Short mmCIF file of C-alpha atoms in Angstrom, two decimals:
data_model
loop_
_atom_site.label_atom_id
_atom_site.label_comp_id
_atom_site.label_asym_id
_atom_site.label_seq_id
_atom_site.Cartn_x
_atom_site.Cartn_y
_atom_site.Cartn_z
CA UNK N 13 -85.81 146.01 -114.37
CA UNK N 14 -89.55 146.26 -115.20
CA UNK N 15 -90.13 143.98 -118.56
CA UNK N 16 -92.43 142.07 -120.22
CA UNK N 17 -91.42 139.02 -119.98
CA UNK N 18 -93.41 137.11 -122.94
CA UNK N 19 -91.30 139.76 -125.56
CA UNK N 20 -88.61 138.44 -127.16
CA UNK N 21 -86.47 141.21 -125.76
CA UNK N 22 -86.28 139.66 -122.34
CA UNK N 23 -83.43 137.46 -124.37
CA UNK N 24 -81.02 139.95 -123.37
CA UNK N 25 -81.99 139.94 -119.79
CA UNK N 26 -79.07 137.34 -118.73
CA UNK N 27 -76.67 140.39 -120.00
CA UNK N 28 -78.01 143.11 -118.55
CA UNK N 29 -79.21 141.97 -114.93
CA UNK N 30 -75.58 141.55 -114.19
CA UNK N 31 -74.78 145.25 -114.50
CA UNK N 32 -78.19 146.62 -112.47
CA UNK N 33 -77.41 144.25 -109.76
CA UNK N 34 -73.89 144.81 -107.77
CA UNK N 35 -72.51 141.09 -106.88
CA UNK N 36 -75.04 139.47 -109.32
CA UNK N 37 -72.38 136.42 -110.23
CA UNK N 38 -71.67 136.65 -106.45
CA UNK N 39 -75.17 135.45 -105.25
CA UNK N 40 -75.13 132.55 -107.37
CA UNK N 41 -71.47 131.52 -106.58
CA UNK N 42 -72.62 131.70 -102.75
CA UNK N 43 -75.67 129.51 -103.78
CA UNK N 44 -73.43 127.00 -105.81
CA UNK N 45 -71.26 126.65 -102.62
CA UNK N 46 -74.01 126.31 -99.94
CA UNK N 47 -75.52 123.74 -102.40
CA UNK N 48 -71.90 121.39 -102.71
CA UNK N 49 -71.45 120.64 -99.07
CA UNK N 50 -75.40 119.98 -98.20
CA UNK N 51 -75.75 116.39 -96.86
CA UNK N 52 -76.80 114.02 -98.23
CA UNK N 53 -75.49 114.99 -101.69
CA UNK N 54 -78.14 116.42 -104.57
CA UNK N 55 -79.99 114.26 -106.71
CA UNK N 56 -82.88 116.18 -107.81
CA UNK N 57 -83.42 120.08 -107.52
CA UNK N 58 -85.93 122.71 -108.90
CA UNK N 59 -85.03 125.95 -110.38
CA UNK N 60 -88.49 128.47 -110.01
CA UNK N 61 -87.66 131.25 -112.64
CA UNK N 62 -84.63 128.84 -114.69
CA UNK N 63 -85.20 131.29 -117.60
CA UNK N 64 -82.12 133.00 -118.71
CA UNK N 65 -79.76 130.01 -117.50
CA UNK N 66 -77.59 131.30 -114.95
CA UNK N 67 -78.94 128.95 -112.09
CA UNK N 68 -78.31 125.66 -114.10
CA UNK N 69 -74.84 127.13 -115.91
CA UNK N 70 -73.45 127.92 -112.10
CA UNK N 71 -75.19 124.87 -110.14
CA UNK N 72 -74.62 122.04 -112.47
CA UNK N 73 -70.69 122.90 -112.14
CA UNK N 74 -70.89 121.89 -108.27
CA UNK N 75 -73.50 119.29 -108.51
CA UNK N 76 -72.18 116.79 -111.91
CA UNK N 77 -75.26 113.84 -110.72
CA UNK N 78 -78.04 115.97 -110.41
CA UNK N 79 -81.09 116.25 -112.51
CA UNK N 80 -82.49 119.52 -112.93
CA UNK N 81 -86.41 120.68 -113.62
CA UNK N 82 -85.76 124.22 -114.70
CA UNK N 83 -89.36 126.35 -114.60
CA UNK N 84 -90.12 128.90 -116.20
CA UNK N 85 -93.55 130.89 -117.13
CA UNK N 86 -91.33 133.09 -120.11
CA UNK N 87 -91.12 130.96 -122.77
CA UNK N 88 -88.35 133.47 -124.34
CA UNK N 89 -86.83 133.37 -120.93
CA UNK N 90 -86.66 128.96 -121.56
CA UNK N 91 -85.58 129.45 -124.76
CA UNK N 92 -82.35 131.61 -123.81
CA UNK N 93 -81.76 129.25 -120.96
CA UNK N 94 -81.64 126.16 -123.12
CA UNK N 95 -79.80 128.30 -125.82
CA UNK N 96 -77.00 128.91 -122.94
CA UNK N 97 -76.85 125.43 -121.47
CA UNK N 98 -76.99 123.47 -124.49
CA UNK N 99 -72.86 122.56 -124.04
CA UNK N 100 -74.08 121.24 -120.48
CA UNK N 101 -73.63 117.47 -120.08
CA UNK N 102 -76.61 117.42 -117.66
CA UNK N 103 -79.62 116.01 -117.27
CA UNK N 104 -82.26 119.17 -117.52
CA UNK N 105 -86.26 118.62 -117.74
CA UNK N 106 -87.64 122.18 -119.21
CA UNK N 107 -91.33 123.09 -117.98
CA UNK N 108 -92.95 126.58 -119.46
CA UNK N 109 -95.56 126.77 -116.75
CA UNK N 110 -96.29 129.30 -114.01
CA UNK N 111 -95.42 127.57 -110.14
CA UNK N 112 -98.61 127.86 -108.65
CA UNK N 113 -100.46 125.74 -112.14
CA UNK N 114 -97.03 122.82 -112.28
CA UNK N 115 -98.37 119.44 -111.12
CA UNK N 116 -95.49 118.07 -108.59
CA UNK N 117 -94.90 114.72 -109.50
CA UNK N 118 -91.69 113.95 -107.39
CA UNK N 119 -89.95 115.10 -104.62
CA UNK N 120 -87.03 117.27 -105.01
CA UNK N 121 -83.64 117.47 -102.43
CA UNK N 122 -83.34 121.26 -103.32
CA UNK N 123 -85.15 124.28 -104.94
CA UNK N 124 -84.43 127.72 -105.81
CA UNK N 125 -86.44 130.67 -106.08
CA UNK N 126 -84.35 133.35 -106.86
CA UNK N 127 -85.37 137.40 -107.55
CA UNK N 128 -89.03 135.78 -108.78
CA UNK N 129 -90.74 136.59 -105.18
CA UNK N 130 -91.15 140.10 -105.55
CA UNK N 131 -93.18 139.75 -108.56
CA UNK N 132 -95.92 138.08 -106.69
CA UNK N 133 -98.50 139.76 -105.60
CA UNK N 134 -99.74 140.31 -101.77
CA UNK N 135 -98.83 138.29 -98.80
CA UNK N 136 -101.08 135.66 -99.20
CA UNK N 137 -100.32 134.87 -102.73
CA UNK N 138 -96.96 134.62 -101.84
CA UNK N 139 -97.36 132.40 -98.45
CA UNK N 140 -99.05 130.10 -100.99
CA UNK N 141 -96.26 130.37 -103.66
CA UNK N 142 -93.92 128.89 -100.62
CA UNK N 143 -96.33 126.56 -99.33
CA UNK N 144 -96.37 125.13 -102.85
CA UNK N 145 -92.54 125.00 -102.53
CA UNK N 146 -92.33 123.76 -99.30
CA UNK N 147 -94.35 120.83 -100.52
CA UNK N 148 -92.40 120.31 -103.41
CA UNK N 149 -89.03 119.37 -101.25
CA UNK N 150 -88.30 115.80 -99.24
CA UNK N 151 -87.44 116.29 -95.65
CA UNK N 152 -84.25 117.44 -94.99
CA UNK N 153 -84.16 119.44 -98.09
CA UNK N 154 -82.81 122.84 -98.89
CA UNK N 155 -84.17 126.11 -100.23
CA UNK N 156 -82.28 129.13 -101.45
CA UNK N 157 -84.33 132.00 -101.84
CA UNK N 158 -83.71 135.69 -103.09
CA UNK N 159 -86.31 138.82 -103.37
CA UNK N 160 -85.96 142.58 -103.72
CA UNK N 161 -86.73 143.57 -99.95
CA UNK N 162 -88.08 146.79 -98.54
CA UNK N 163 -87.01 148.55 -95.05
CA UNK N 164 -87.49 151.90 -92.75
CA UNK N 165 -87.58 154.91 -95.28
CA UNK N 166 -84.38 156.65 -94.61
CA UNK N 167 -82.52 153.16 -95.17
CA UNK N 168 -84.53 153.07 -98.28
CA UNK N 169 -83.99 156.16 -99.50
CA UNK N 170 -80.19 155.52 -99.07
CA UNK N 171 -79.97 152.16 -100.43
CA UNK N 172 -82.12 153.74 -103.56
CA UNK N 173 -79.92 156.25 -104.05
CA UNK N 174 -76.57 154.24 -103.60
CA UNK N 175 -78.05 151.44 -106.15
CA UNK N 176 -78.40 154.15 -109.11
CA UNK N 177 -75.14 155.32 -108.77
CA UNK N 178 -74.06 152.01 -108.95
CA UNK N 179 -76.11 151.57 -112.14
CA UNK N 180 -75.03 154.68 -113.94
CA UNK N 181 -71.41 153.44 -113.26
CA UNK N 182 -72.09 150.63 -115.08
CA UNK N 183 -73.53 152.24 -117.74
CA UNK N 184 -77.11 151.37 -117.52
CA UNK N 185 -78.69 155.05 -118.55
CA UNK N 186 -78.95 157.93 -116.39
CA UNK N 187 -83.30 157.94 -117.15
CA UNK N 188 -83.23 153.82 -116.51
CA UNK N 189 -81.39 154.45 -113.08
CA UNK N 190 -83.47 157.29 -111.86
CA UNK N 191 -87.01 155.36 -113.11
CA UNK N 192 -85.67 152.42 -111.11
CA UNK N 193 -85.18 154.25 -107.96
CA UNK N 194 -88.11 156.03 -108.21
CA UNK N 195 -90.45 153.36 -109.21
CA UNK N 196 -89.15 150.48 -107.12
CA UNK N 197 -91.63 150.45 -103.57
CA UNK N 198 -94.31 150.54 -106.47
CA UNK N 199 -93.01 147.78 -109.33
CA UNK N 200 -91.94 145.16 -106.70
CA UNK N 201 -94.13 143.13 -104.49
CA UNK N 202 -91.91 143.75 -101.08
CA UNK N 203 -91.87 142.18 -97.75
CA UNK N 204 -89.50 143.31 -94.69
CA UNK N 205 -87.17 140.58 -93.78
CA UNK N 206 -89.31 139.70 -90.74
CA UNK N 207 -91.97 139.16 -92.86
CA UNK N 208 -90.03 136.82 -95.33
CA UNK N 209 -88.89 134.91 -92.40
CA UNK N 210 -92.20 134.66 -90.74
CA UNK N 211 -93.74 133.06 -94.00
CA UNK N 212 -90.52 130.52 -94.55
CA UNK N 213 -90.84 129.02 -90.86
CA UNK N 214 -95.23 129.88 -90.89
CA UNK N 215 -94.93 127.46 -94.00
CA UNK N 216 -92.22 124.51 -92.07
CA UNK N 217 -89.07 125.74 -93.09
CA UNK N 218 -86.07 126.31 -90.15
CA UNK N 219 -82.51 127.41 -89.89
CA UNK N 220 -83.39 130.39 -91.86
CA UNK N 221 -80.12 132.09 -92.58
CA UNK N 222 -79.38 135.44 -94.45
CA UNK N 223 -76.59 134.83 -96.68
CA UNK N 224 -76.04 137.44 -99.21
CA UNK N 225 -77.24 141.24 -99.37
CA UNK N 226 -76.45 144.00 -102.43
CA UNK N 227 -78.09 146.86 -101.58
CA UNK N 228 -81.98 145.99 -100.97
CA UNK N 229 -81.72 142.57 -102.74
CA UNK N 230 -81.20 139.88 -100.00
CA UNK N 231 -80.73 135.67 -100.16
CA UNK N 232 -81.84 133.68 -97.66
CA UNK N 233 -81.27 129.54 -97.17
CA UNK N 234 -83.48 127.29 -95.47
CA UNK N 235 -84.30 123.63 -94.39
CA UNK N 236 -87.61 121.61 -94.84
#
């Protein structure tokens, strides 16, 4: 899953992230659901890491009067999202910036952050990342966050293991699979789930709930 995402390449990432991750469509169904029923309704919501599309393409379906700010520091990544959405009768405000350097003008009923936390680096860089977020989002608001995760080493090593079989079965390569596996504790900035949970509510956020899990990738929600 390692790329550079400034190459052109990364255009095909919205095609292949599906079959590396089992229940990839699932985590943003779940999302799309959680976000229809939260009270009051959403005007305005932030997408951290829009590039690709899949975040507006699956929330705009259940939220028809929101406006979007999709952010993204990949300006390949932008382009393929505003390739896919461009059928989308929804207001969408692009940004190719990096979180932590975007100037917050308004507040925003929702935000998601979804697998962008493991790229960044150490604890403190990340309680800042969510500070920033927290900050971002009007009382009462909701976030929906999702990160690689780490755990003990024998669940690792099984959950590793499990994942490239899944892979190879859908017919990412054999040498891909096994780099993945092998690599991941080193290519992904990861945090335990008490650790996650400690920075959400250390940073103002409550009613942390864990609501989706493929292998070590994990979703949580949470209220400002």
């Amino acid at each position: 899953m390692n790329l550079n995402w400034h190459n052109n390449q990364v255009k095909t990432y919205d095609q292949q992230i599906s079959k590396k991750i089992a229940g990839y469509n699932l985590l943003y169904d779940l999302t799309s659901h959680l976000l229809s029923i939260h009270i009051p309704p959403i005007q305005r919501m932030l997408i951290i890491g829009a590039g690709g599309g899949q975040e507006l393409i699956s929330f705009s379906s259940v939220l028809p009067n929101c406006h979007f700010t999709a952010l993204d520091f990949s300006e390949p990544m932008l382009a393929r999202a505003k390739e896919r959405t461009q059928q989308l009768n929804t207001p969408i405000d692009f940004v190719l910036a990096n979180w932590m350097d975007y100037e917050v003008t308004a507040q925003f009923d929702a935000a998601s952050c979804l697998l962008v936390l493991n790229f960044i680096e150490g604890i403190e860089e990340k309680a800042r990342f969510i500070n920033k977020i927290y900050h971002s989002l009007k009382p009462g608001a909701v976030l929906f966050i999702a990160t690689m995760m780490k755990d003990s080493e024998q669940c690792m090593k099984r959950q590793l293991a499990a994942w490239k079989n899944y892979m190879q079965q859908q017919e990412i390569s054999s040498e891909h699979a096994t780099k993945f596996a092998e690599t991941y504790q080193d290519a992904y900035q990861l945090l335990q789930e008490d650790e996650l949970i400690s920075l959400l509510t250390a940073c103002g956020f409550t009613s942390v709930s864990h609501y989706f899990q493929s292998f070590l990738l994990a979703g949580y929600i949470c209220i400002k």
